[in-house]
CSV table of C-alpha atoms in Angstrom, one decimal:
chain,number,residue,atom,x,y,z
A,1,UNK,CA,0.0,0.0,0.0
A,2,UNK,CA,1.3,3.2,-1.1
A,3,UNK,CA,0.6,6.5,1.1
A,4,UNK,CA,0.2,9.6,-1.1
A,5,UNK,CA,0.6,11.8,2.2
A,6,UNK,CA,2.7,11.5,4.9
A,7,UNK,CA,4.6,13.2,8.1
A,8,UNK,CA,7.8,12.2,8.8
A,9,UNK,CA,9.8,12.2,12.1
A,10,UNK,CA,13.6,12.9,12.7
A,11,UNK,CA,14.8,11.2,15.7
A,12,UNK,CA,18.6,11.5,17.0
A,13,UNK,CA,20.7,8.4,17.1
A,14,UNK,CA,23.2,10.1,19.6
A,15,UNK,CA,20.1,10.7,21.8
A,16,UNK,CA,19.5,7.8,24.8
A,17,UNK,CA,16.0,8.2,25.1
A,18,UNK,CA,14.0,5.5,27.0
A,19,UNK,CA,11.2,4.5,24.5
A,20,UNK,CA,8.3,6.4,26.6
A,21,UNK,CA,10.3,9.7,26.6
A,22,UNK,CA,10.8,9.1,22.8
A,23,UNK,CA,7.2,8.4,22.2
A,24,UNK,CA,6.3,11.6,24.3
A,25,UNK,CA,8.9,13.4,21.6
A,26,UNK,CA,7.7,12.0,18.4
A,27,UNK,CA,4.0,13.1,19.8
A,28,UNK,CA,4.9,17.0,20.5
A,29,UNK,CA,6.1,17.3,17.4
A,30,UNK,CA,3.3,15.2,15.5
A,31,UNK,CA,0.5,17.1,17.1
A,32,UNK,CA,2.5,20.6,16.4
A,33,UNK,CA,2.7,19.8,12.8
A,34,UNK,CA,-0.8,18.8,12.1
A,35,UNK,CA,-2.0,21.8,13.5
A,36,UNK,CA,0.1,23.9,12.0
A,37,UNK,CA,-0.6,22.4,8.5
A,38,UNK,CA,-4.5,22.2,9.0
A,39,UNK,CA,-3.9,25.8,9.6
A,40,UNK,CA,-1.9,26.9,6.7
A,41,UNK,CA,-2.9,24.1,3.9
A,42,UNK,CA,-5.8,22.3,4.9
A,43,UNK,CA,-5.7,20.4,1.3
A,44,UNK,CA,-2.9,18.3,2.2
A,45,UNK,CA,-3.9,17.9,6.2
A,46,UNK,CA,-7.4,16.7,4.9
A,47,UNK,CA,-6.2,14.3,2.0
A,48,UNK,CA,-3.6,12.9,4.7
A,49,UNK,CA,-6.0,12.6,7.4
A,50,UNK,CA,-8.4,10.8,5.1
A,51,UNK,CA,-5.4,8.4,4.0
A,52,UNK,CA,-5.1,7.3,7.7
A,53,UNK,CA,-2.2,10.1,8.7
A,54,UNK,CA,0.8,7.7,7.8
A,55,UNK,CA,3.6,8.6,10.1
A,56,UNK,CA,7.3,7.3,9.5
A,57,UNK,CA,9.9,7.5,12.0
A,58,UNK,CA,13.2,7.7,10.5
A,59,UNK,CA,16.9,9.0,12.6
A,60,UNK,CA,19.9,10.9,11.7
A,61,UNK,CA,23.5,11.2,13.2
A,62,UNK,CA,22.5,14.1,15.5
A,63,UNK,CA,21.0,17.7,16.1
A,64,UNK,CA,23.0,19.4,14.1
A,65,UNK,CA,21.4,17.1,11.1
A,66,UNK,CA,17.6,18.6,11.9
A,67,UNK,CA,19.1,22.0,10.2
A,68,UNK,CA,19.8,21.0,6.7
A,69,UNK,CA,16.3,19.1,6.5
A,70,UNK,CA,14.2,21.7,8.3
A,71,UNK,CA,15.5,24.0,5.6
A,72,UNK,CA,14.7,22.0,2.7
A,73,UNK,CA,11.0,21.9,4.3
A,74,UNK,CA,11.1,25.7,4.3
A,75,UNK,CA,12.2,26.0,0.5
A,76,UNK,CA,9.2,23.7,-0.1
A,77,UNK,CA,6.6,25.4,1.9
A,78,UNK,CA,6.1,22.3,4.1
A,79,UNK,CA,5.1,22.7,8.1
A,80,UNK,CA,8.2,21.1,10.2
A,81,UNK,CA,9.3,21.9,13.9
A,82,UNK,CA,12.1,21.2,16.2
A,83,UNK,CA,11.3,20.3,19.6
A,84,UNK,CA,12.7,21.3,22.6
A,85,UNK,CA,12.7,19.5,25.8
A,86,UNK,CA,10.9,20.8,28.7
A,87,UNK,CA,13.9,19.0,30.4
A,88,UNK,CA,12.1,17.4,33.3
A,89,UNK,CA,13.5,14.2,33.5
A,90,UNK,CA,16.5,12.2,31.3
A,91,UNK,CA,17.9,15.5,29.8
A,92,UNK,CA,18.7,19.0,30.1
A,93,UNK,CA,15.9,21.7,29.2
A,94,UNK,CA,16.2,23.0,25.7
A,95,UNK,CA,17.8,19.6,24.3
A,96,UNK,CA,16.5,19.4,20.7
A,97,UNK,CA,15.0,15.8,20.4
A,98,UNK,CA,13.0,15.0,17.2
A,99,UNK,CA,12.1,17.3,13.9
A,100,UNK,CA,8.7,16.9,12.5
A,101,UNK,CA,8.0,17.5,8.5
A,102,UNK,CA,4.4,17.4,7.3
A,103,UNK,CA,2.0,16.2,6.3
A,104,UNK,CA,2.6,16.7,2.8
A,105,UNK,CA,2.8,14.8,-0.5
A,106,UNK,CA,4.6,11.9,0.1
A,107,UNK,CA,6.8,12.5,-3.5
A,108,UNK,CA,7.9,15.8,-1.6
A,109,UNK,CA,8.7,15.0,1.5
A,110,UNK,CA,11.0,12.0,-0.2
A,111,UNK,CA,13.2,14.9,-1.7
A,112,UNK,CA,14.0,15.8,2.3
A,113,UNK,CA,13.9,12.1,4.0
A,114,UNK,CA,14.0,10.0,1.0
A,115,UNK,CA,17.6,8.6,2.4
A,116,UNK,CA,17.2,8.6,5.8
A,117,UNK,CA,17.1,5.0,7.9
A,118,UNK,CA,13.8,3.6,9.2
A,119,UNK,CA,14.3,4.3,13.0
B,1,UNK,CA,6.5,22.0,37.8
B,2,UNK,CA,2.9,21.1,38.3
B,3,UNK,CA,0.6,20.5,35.0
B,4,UNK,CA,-2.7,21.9,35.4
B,5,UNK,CA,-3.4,19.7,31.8
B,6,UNK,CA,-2.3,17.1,30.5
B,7,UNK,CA,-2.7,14.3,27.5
B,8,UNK,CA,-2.2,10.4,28.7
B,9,UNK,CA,-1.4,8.1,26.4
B,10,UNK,CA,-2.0,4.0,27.6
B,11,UNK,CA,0.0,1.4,26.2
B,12,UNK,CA,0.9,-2.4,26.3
B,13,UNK,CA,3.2,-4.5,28.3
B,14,UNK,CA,2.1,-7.4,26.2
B,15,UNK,CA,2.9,-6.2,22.9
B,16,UNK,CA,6.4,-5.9,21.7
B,17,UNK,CA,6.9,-2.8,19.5
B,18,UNK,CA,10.2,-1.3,18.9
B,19,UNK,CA,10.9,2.4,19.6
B,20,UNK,CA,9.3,4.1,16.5
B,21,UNK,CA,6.5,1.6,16.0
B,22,UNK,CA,5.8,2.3,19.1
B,23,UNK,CA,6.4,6.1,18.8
B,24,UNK,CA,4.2,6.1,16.1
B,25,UNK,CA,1.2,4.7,17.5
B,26,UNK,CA,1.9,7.2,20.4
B,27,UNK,CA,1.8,10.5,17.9
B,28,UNK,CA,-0.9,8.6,15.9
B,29,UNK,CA,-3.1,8.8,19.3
B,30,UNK,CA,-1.7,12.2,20.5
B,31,UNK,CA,-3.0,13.6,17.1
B,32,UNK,CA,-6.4,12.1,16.8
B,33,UNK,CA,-6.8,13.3,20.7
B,34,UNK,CA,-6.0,16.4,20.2
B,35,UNK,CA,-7.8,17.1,17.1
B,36,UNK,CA,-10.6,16.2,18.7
B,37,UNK,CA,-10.4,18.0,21.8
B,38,UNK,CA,-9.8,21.4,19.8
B,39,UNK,CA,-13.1,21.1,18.3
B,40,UNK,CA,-15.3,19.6,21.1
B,41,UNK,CA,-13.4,21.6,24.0
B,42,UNK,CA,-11.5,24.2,22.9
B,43,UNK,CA,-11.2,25.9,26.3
B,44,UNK,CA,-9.4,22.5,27.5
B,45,UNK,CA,-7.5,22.0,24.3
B,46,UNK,CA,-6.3,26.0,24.7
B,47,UNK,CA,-5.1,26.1,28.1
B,48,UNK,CA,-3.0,22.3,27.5
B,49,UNK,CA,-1.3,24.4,24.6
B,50,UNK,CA,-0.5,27.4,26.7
B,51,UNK,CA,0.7,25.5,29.3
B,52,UNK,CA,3.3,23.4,26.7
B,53,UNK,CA,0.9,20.5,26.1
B,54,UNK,CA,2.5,18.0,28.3
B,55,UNK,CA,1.7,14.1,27.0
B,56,UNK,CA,2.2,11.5,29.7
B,57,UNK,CA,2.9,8.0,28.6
B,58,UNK,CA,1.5,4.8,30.8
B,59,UNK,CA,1.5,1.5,30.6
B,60,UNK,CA,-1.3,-1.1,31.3
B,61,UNK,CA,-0.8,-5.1,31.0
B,62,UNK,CA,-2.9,-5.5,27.7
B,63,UNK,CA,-5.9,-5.1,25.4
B,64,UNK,CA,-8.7,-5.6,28.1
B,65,UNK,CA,-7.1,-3.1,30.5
B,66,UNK,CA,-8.0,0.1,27.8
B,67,UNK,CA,-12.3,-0.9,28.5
B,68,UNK,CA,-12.5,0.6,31.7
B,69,UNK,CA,-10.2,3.5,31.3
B,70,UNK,CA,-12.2,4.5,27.7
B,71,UNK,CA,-15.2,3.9,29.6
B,72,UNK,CA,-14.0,6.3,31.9
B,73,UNK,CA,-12.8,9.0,29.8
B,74,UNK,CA,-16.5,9.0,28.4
B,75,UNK,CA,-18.2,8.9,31.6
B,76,UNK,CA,-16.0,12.3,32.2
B,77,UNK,CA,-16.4,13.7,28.7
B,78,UNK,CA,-12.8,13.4,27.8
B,79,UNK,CA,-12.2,12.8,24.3
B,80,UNK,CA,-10.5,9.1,24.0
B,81,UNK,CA,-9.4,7.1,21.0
B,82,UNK,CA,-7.9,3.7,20.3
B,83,UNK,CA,-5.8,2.9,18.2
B,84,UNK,CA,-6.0,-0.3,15.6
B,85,UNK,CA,-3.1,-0.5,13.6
B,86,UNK,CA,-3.0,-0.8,10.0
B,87,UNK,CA,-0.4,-4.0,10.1
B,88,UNK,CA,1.8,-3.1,7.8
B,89,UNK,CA,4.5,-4.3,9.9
B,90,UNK,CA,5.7,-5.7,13.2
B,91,UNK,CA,2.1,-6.6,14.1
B,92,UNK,CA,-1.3,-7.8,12.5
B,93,UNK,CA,-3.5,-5.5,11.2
B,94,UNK,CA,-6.5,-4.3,13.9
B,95,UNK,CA,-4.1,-5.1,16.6
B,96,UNK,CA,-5.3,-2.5,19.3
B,97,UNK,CA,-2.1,-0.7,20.0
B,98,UNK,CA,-2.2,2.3,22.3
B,99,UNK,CA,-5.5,4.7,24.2
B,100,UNK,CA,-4.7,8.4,24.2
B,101,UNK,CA,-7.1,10.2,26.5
B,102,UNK,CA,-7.5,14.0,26.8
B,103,UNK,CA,-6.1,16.6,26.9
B,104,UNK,CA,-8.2,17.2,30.0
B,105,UNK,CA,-7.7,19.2,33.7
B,106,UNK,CA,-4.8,16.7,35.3
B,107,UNK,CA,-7.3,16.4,38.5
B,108,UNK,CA,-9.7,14.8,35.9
B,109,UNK,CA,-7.2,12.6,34.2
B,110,UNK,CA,-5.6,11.4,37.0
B,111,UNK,CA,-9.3,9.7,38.0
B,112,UNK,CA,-8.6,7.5,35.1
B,113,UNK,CA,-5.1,6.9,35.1
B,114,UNK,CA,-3.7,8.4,38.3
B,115,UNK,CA,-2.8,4.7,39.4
B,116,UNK,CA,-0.9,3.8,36.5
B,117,UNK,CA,2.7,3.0,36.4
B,118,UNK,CA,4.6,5.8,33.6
B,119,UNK,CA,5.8,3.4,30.7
């Protein structure tokens, strides 16, 4: 089954998250991006919520990586946010954890995460 | 810091997902939750964004255990969803994955799930 829509999730491989803190991460920033996107192209939020919102969760080296790829979603007019840890528990406050991209067509958000590993 | 709102989301002991499977079934309830909250409670939903829109994550032993916490939730008006997955990996298709509840007042939430151990 091919997904014409998607949202995509950077995670950090030099980040030790336990797998409830990451989950908690990859949430913030998939409930930031939707919102922002049914706000400011409600075409592509609405075609991808009627797909069944695929969500991938993919990982890169490290913060510094996010940059790069949050650009190329700005050059494409595509919704994407870093988070920032509230830094409550496991790691420091303002510890950039995951970057969101989407939803958008899945053919343009493969030009940002097209090569990056299944997490 | 106290939360005066807060989103849970429930998930399995008995059902072994890795880290973004899991992750994503996490943001896929966080989303739906939240969506819905915004339009049946946007007072709630406002206030949980204000405040930095903290998402709890819990853990319950299995399937069964998300009846009486959704049953809850309703009982309370609190938007609640479960989530089936669409089995395109790890696990089969329908497989009841995680129950995000709220956002909601944390006094409320923590009627449903103020016993439960954080995953």
């Amino acid at each position: 089954m091919e997904f014409d829509y998607k949202m995509v999730i950077v995670t950090r491989k030099n980040l030790d998250l336990s797998p409830g803190k990451l989950a908690a991460q990859v949430a913030h920033a998939a409930v930031a991006c939707a919102l922002d996107t049914k706000k400011e192209n409600s075409k592509w939020f609405n075609k991808w919520q009627i797909e069944g919102a695929k969500k991938a969760i993919v990982k890169v080296e490290s913060e510094k990586d996010f940059y790069p790829l949050k650009e190329k979603a700005d050059e494409l007019n595509i919704v994407s946010h870093i988070i920032a840890d509230a830094g409550l528990t496991e790691i420091p406050a303002g510890t950039k954890t995951v970057l969101g991209i989407g939803p958008a067509p899945s053919n343009l958000i493969d030009q940002i995460t097209g090569d990056l590993q299944l997490l």
